[in-house]
N, CA, C and O atoms as a printed pandas DataFrame, in Angstrom:
     atom_number atom_name residue_name chain_id  residue_number  x_coord  y_coord  z_coord
0              1         N          MET        A               1    0.664   -1.361    0.002
1              2        CA          MET        A               1    0.131    0.169   -0.053
2              3         C          MET        A               1    0.837    1.031    0.195
3              4         O          MET        A               1    0.258    2.087   -0.060
4              5         N          ARG        A               2    2.245    1.263    0.734
5              6        CA          ARG        A               2    3.097    2.246    0.552
6              7         C          ARG        A               2    3.225    2.938   -0.748
7              8         O          ARG        A               2    3.239    4.162   -0.880
8              9         N          ASP        A               3    3.380    1.480   -2.336
9             10        CA          ASP        A               3    3.523    2.224   -3.155
10            11         C          ASP        A               3    2.730    2.975   -4.008
11            12         O          ASP        A               3    3.029    3.396   -5.126
12            13         N          LYS        A               4    1.330    3.155   -3.177
13            14        CA          LYS        A               4    0.574    3.786   -3.938
14            15         C          LYS        A               4    0.443    5.459   -3.781
15            16         O          LYS        A               4    0.620    6.277   -2.878
16            17         N          PRO        A               5    0.024    5.482   -5.203
17            18        CA          PRO        A               5    0.727    7.050   -5.210
18            19         C          PRO        A               5   -0.502    8.265   -3.969
19            20         O          PRO        A               5   -1.576    8.089   -3.393
20            21         N          THR        A               6    0.204    9.087   -4.057
21            22        CA          THR        A               6   -1.843   10.131   -3.262
22            23         C          THR        A               6   -2.170   10.484   -4.247
23            24         O          THR        A               6   -1.606   10.705   -5.319
24            25         N          PRO        A               7   -3.474   10.571   -3.760
25            26        CA          PRO        A               7   -4.651   11.335   -4.791
26            27         C          PRO        A               7   -4.546   12.242   -4.696
27            28         O          PRO        A               7   -4.063   12.701   -3.661
28            29         N          TRP        A               8   -4.966   13.086   -5.799
29            30        CA          TRP        A               8   -4.245   14.605   -6.319
30            31         C          TRP        A               8   -5.525   15.429   -4.956
31            32         O          TRP        A               8   -5.447   15.856   -3.804
32            33         N          LYS        A               9   -5.676   15.405   -5.107
33            34        CA          LYS        A               9   -7.009   16.366   -3.502
34            35         C          LYS        A               9   -6.104   16.659   -2.936
35            36         O          LYS        A               9   -6.028   17.881   -2.800
36            37         N          LEU        A              10   -5.107   15.968   -2.385
37            38        CA          LEU        A              10   -4.628   16.058   -1.271
38            39         C          LEU        A              10   -2.582   16.541   -1.204
39            40         O          LEU        A              10   -1.817   16.996   -0.354
40            41         N          ASP        A              11   -2.510   16.209   -2.249
41            42        CA          ASP        A              11   -1.539   17.102   -3.334
42            43         C          ASP        A              11   -1.859   18.596   -2.858
43            44         O          ASP        A              11   -1.514   18.904   -1.717
44            45         N          ARG        A              12   -2.229   19.141   -3.324
45            46        CA          ARG        A              12   -2.588   20.869   -3.028
46            47         C          ARG        A              12   -3.209   20.593   -1.144
47            48         O          ARG        A              12   -3.827   19.723   -0.530
48            49         N          PRO        A              13   -2.514   22.052   -0.817
49            50        CA          PRO        A              13   -4.376   22.617    0.907
50            51         C          PRO        A              13   -5.114   23.025    0.768
51            52         O          PRO        A              13   -5.273   23.801   -0.174
52            53         N          TYR        A              14   -5.886   22.778    1.513
53            54        CA          TYR        A              14   -7.199   22.689    1.207
54            55         C          TYR        A              14   -7.588   24.617    2.003
55            56         O          TYR        A              14   -7.145   25.076    3.056
56            57         N          ASP        A              15   -8.748   25.454    0.748
57            58        CA          ASP        A              15   -9.269   26.769    0.992
58            59         C          ASP        A              15  -10.249   26.998    1.471
59            60         O          ASP        A              15  -10.504   28.202    1.430
60            61         N          PRO        A              16  -10.819   26.535    1.835
61            62        CA          PRO        A              16  -11.864   26.882    2.960
62            63         C          PRO        A              16  -12.674   28.220    1.871
63            64         O          PRO        A              16  -13.710   27.897    1.290
64            65         N          ASP        A              17  -12.265   29.281    1.728
65            66        CA          ASP        A              17  -12.679   30.626    1.529
66            67         C          ASP        A              17  -13.026   30.003   -0.554
67            68         O          ASP        A              17  -14.118   30.126   -1.107
68            69         N          GLU        A              18  -11.570   29.315   -1.325
69            70        CA          GLU        A              18  -11.742   29.172   -2.355
70            71         C          GLU        A              18  -12.641   27.463   -2.429
71            72         O          GLU        A              18  -12.371   26.636   -3.300
72            73         N          ARG        A              19  -13.308   27.318   -1.736
73            74        CA          ARG        A              19  -14.015   26.306   -1.952
74            75         C          ARG        A              19  -15.446   27.059   -2.000
75            76         O          ARG        A              19  -16.320   26.670   -2.775
76            77         N          ALA        A              20  -15.586   27.851   -1.374
77            78        CA          ALA        A              20  -17.150   28.053   -1.229
78            79         C          ALA        A              20  -17.119   28.971   -1.913
79            80         O          ALA        A              20  -18.222   29.480   -1.713
80            81         N          ALA        A              21  -16.472   29.740   -2.807
81            82        CA          ALA        A              21  -16.277   30.635   -4.300
82            83         C          ALA        A              21  -16.873   29.534   -5.403
83            84         O          ALA        A              21  -17.915   29.386   -6.041
84            85         N          THR        A              22  -16.275   29.215   -5.329
85            86        CA          THR        A              22  -15.431   27.946   -6.717
86            87         C          THR        A              22  -17.815   26.995   -6.329
87            88         O          THR        A              22  -18.718   26.827   -7.148
88            89         N          LEU        A              23  -17.783   26.782   -5.198
89            90        CA          LEU        A              23  -19.483   26.324   -5.445
90            91         C          LEU        A              23  -20.519   27.565   -5.918
91            92         O          LEU        A              23  -21.236   27.938   -6.846
92            93         N          ARG        A              24  -20.066   27.905   -4.623
93            94        CA          ARG        A              24  -21.099   29.277   -5.182
94            95         C          ARG        A              24  -21.598   29.592   -6.623
95            96         O          ARG        A              24  -22.763   29.560   -7.020
96            97         N          LYS        A              25  -20.624   29.860   -7.229
97            98        CA          LYS        A              25  -19.806   29.822   -9.086
98            99         C          LYS        A              25  -20.798   28.691   -9.580
99           100         O          LYS        A              25  -21.883   28.711  -10.161
100          101         N          ARG        A              26  -20.095   27.849   -9.176
101          102        CA          ARG        A              26  -20.790   26.613  -10.212
102          103         C          ARG        A              26  -22.172   26.614   -9.786
103          104         O          ARG        A              26  -22.859   27.280  -10.560
104          105         N          PHE        A              27  -22.785   26.137   -8.889
105          106        CA          PHE        A              27  -24.461   26.137   -8.530
106          107         C          PHE        A              27  -24.825   27.695   -8.627
107          108         O          PHE        A              27  -25.259   27.964   -7.507
108          109         N          SER        A              28  -24.874   29.256   -9.688
109          110        CA          SER        A              28  -25.207   30.280   -9.473
110          111         C          SER        A              28  -26.348   29.957  -11.260
111          112         O          SER        A              28  -27.172   30.724  -11.758
112          113         N          ARG        A              29  -26.042   29.013  -11.599
113          114        CA          ARG        A              29  -27.381   29.176  -12.951
114          115         C          ARG        A              29  -27.767   28.393  -12.336
115          116         O          ARG        A              29  -28.948   28.680  -12.140
116          117         N          TYR        A              30  -27.434   27.133  -11.650
117          118        CA          TYR        A              30  -29.082   26.710  -11.381
118          119         C          TYR        A              30  -30.113   27.413  -10.820
119          120         O          TYR        A              30  -31.249   27.515  -11.284
120          121         N          ARG        A              31  -29.398   28.228   -9.111
121          122        CA          ARG        A              31  -30.094   28.244   -8.363
122          123         C          ARG        A              31  -30.299   30.111   -9.238
123          124         O          ARG        A              31  -30.393   30.948   -8.341
124          125         N          ALA        A              32  -30.368   30.747  -10.632
125          126        CA          ALA        A              32  -30.981   31.122  -10.470
126          127         C          ALA        A              32  -31.931   31.025  -12.375
127          128         O          ALA        A              32  -32.576   31.742  -13.140
128          129         N          ARG        A              33  -31.540   30.022  -12.296
129          130        CA          ARG        A              33  -33.462   28.658  -13.270
130          131         C          ARG        A              33  -34.115   28.962  -12.829
131          132         O          ARG        A              33  -34.907   29.902  -12.888
132          133         N          ASN        A              34  -33.702   27.375  -11.656
133          134        CA          ASN        A              34  -34.835   27.771  -10.510
134          135         C          ASN        A              34  -35.464   28.891   -9.609
135          136         O          ASN        A              34  -36.417   28.799   -8.835
136          137         N          GLY        A              35  -34.886   29.687   -9.833
137          138        CA          GLY        A              35  -35.901   30.726   -9.089
138          139         C          GLY        A              35  -35.681   30.675   -7.420
139          140         O          GLY        A              35  -36.546   30.857   -6.562
140          141         N          ILE        A              36  -33.873   30.290   -7.175
141          142        CA          ILE        A              36  -33.270   30.319   -5.791
142          143         C          ILE        A              36  -32.830   31.808   -5.793
143          144         O          ILE        A              36  -32.583   32.557   -6.738
144          145         N          VAL        A              37  -32.816   31.937   -4.939
145          146        CA          VAL        A              37  -32.150   33.670   -4.661
146          147         C          VAL        A              37  -32.238   33.282   -3.325
147          148         O          VAL        A              37  -33.001   32.594   -2.647
148          149         N          ALA        A              38  -30.674   34.286   -3.061
149          150        CA          ALA        A              38  -30.704   34.582   -1.187
150          151         C          ALA        A              38  -31.785   35.448   -1.287
151          152         O          ALA        A              38  -32.247   35.696   -2.401
152          153         N          PRO        A              39  -32.378   36.071   -0.023
153          154        CA          PRO        A              39  -32.632   37.233    0.366
154          155         C          PRO        A              39  -31.700   38.846    0.449
155          156         O          PRO        A              39  -30.539   38.513    0.684
156          157         N          SER        A              40  -31.741   39.716    0.393
157          158        CA          SER        A              40  -30.600   41.087    0.530
158          159         C          SER        A              40  -30.573   40.296    2.731
159          160         O          SER        A              40  -31.164   39.499    3.460
160          161         N          ARG        A              41  -29.339   41.390    2.747
161          162        CA          ARG        A              41  -29.340   41.237    4.012
162          163         C          ARG        A              41  -30.161   42.478    4.518
163          164         O          ARG        A              41  -29.872   42.700    5.694
164          165         N          ALA        A              42  -30.922   43.200    4.109
165          166        CA          ALA        A              42  -31.567   44.607    4.744
166          167         C          ALA        A              42  -33.291   43.712    4.390
167          168         O          ALA        A              42  -34.206   43.738    5.213
168          169         N          ALA        A              43  -33.375   43.094    3.213
169          170        CA          ALA        A              43  -34.646   41.828    3.114
170          171         C          ALA        A              43  -34.754   41.076    4.202
171          172         O          ALA        A              43  -35.888   40.696    4.494
172          173         N          ARG        A              44  -33.604   40.673    5.073
173          174        CA          ARG        A              44  -33.947   39.788    5.738
174          175         C          ARG        A              44  -34.622   40.102    7.349
175          176         O          ARG        A              44  -35.330   39.535    8.181
176          177         N          PHE        A              45  -34.000   41.193    7.189
177          178        CA          PHE        A              45  -34.273   41.831    8.621
178          179         C          PHE        A              45  -35.450   43.247    8.570
179          180         O          PHE        A              45  -35.078   44.259    9.165
180          181         N          TRP        A              46  -36.718   43.277    7.922
181          182        CA          TRP        A              46  -37.208   44.015    7.614
182          183         C          TRP        A              46  -38.090   44.367    8.502
183          184         O          TRP        A              46  -38.773   45.391    8.478
184          185         N          PRO        A              47  -38.093   42.991    9.813
185          186        CA          PRO        A              47  -38.776   43.535   10.192
186          187         C          PRO        A              47  -38.723   44.074   11.808
187          188         O          PRO        A              47  -39.362   44.220   12.850
188          189         N          VAL        A              48  -36.964   44.304   10.889
189          190        CA          VAL        A              48  -36.854   44.822   12.617
190          191         C          VAL        A              48  -36.684   45.826   11.808
191          192         O          VAL        A              48  -36.093   46.415   12.712
192          193         N          TRP        A              49  -36.643   46.663   10.848
193          194        CA          TRP        A              49  -36.673   48.215   10.196
194          195         C          TRP        A              49  -37.844   48.188   10.486
195          196         O          TRP        A              49  -38.122   49.384   10.394
196          197         N          LEU        A              50  -39.108   47.488   10.891
197          198        CA          LEU        A              50  -40.311   48.112   10.574
198          199         C          LEU        A              50  -40.203   47.967   12.379
199          200         O          LEU        A              50  -39.868   46.787   12.275
200          201         N          LEU        A              51  -40.206   48.077   13.137
201          202        CA          LEU        A              51  -40.096   47.612   14.490
202          203         C          LEU        A              51  -39.723   48.922   14.718
203          204         O          LEU        A              51  -40.420   49.845   15.142
204          205         N          VAL        A              52  -38.141   48.918   14.284
205          206        CA          VAL        A              52  -37.418   50.559   14.448
206          207         C          VAL        A              52  -38.078   51.473   14.062
207          208         O          VAL        A              52  -38.071   52.470   14.783
208          209         N          ALA        A              53  -38.776   51.505   12.989
209          210        CA          ALA        A              53  -38.953   52.413   12.102
210          211         C          ALA        A              53  -41.433   53.140   13.022
211          212         O          ALA        A              53  -42.155   54.081   12.693
212          213         N          ALA        A              54  -41.644   51.876   14.189
213          214        CA          ALA        A              54  -42.727   52.186   14.478
214          215         C          ALA        A              54  -42.390   52.548   16.607
215          216         O          ALA        A              54  -42.957   52.765   17.678
216          217         N          GLY        A              55  -41.229   52.392   16.026
217          218        CA          GLY        A              55  -40.696   53.623   17.309
218          219         C          GLY        A              55  -40.446   54.489   17.985
219          220         O          GLY        A              55  -40.538   54.805   19.171
220          221         N          ILE        A              56  -39.961   55.021   16.702
221          222        CA          ILE        A              56  -39.340   56.298   16.711
222          223         C          ILE        A              56  -41.074   56.303   16.317
223          224         O          ILE        A              56  -41.582   56.690   17.369
224          225         N          VAL        A              57  -42.036   56.096   15.463
225          226        CA          VAL        A              57  -43.167   57.126   14.973
226          227         C          VAL        A              57  -43.467   56.984   16.589
227          228         O          VAL        A              57  -43.337   58.011   17.256
228          229         N          ALA        A              58  -43.784   56.004   17.124
229          230        CA          ALA        A              58  -45.281   56.521   18.945
230          231         C          ALA        A              58  -43.822   57.149   19.514
231          232         O          ALA        A              58  -44.311   57.853   20.397
232          233         N          LEU        A              59  -42.562   57.352   19.607
233          234        CA          LEU        A              59  -41.695   57.897   20.282
234          235         C          LEU        A              59  -42.471   59.885   20.275
235          236         O          LEU        A              59  -42.886   60.711   21.089
236          237         N          PHE        A              60  -42.183   59.713   18.337
237          238        CA          PHE        A              60  -43.194   61.247   18.477
238          239         C          PHE        A              60  -44.329   61.683   18.959
239          240         O          PHE        A              60  -44.569   62.569   19.778
240          241         N          ALA        A              61  -45.055   60.920   18.325
241          242        CA          ALA        A              61  -46.081   60.553   18.992
242          243         C          ALA        A              61  -47.073   60.942   20.156
243          244         O          ALA        A              61  -48.150   61.537   20.185
244          245         N          PHE        A              62  -45.944   60.130   21.467
245          246        CA          PHE        A              62  -46.232   60.351   22.400
246          247         C          PHE        A              62  -45.271   61.398   22.852
247          248         O          PHE        A              62  -45.733   61.753   23.936
248          249         N          ALA        A              63  -44.248   62.050   22.634
249          250        CA          ALA        A              63  -43.732   62.837   23.014
250          251         C          ALA        A              63  -44.661   64.135   23.012
251          252         O          ALA        A              63  -44.601   64.796   24.049
252          253         N          THR        A              64  -45.774   64.748   21.700
253          254        CA          THR        A              64  -45.976   65.356   21.866
254          255         C          THR        A              64  -47.817   65.913   22.641
255          256         O          THR        A              64  -48.046   67.094   22.900
């Protein structure tokens, strides 16, 4: 077993950031074709923005 060559995947260093970028690039066409899109950061937190806006309105309403 010692004379067996090392698999090519183990010959290079592993970079998780590079692998994530490669997978994102590879599956971008699949996601676009099937309508799978990641929500933007602002869209994910819209309830928080809504609560903040309601709090500001309530603050001004009760301050007068």
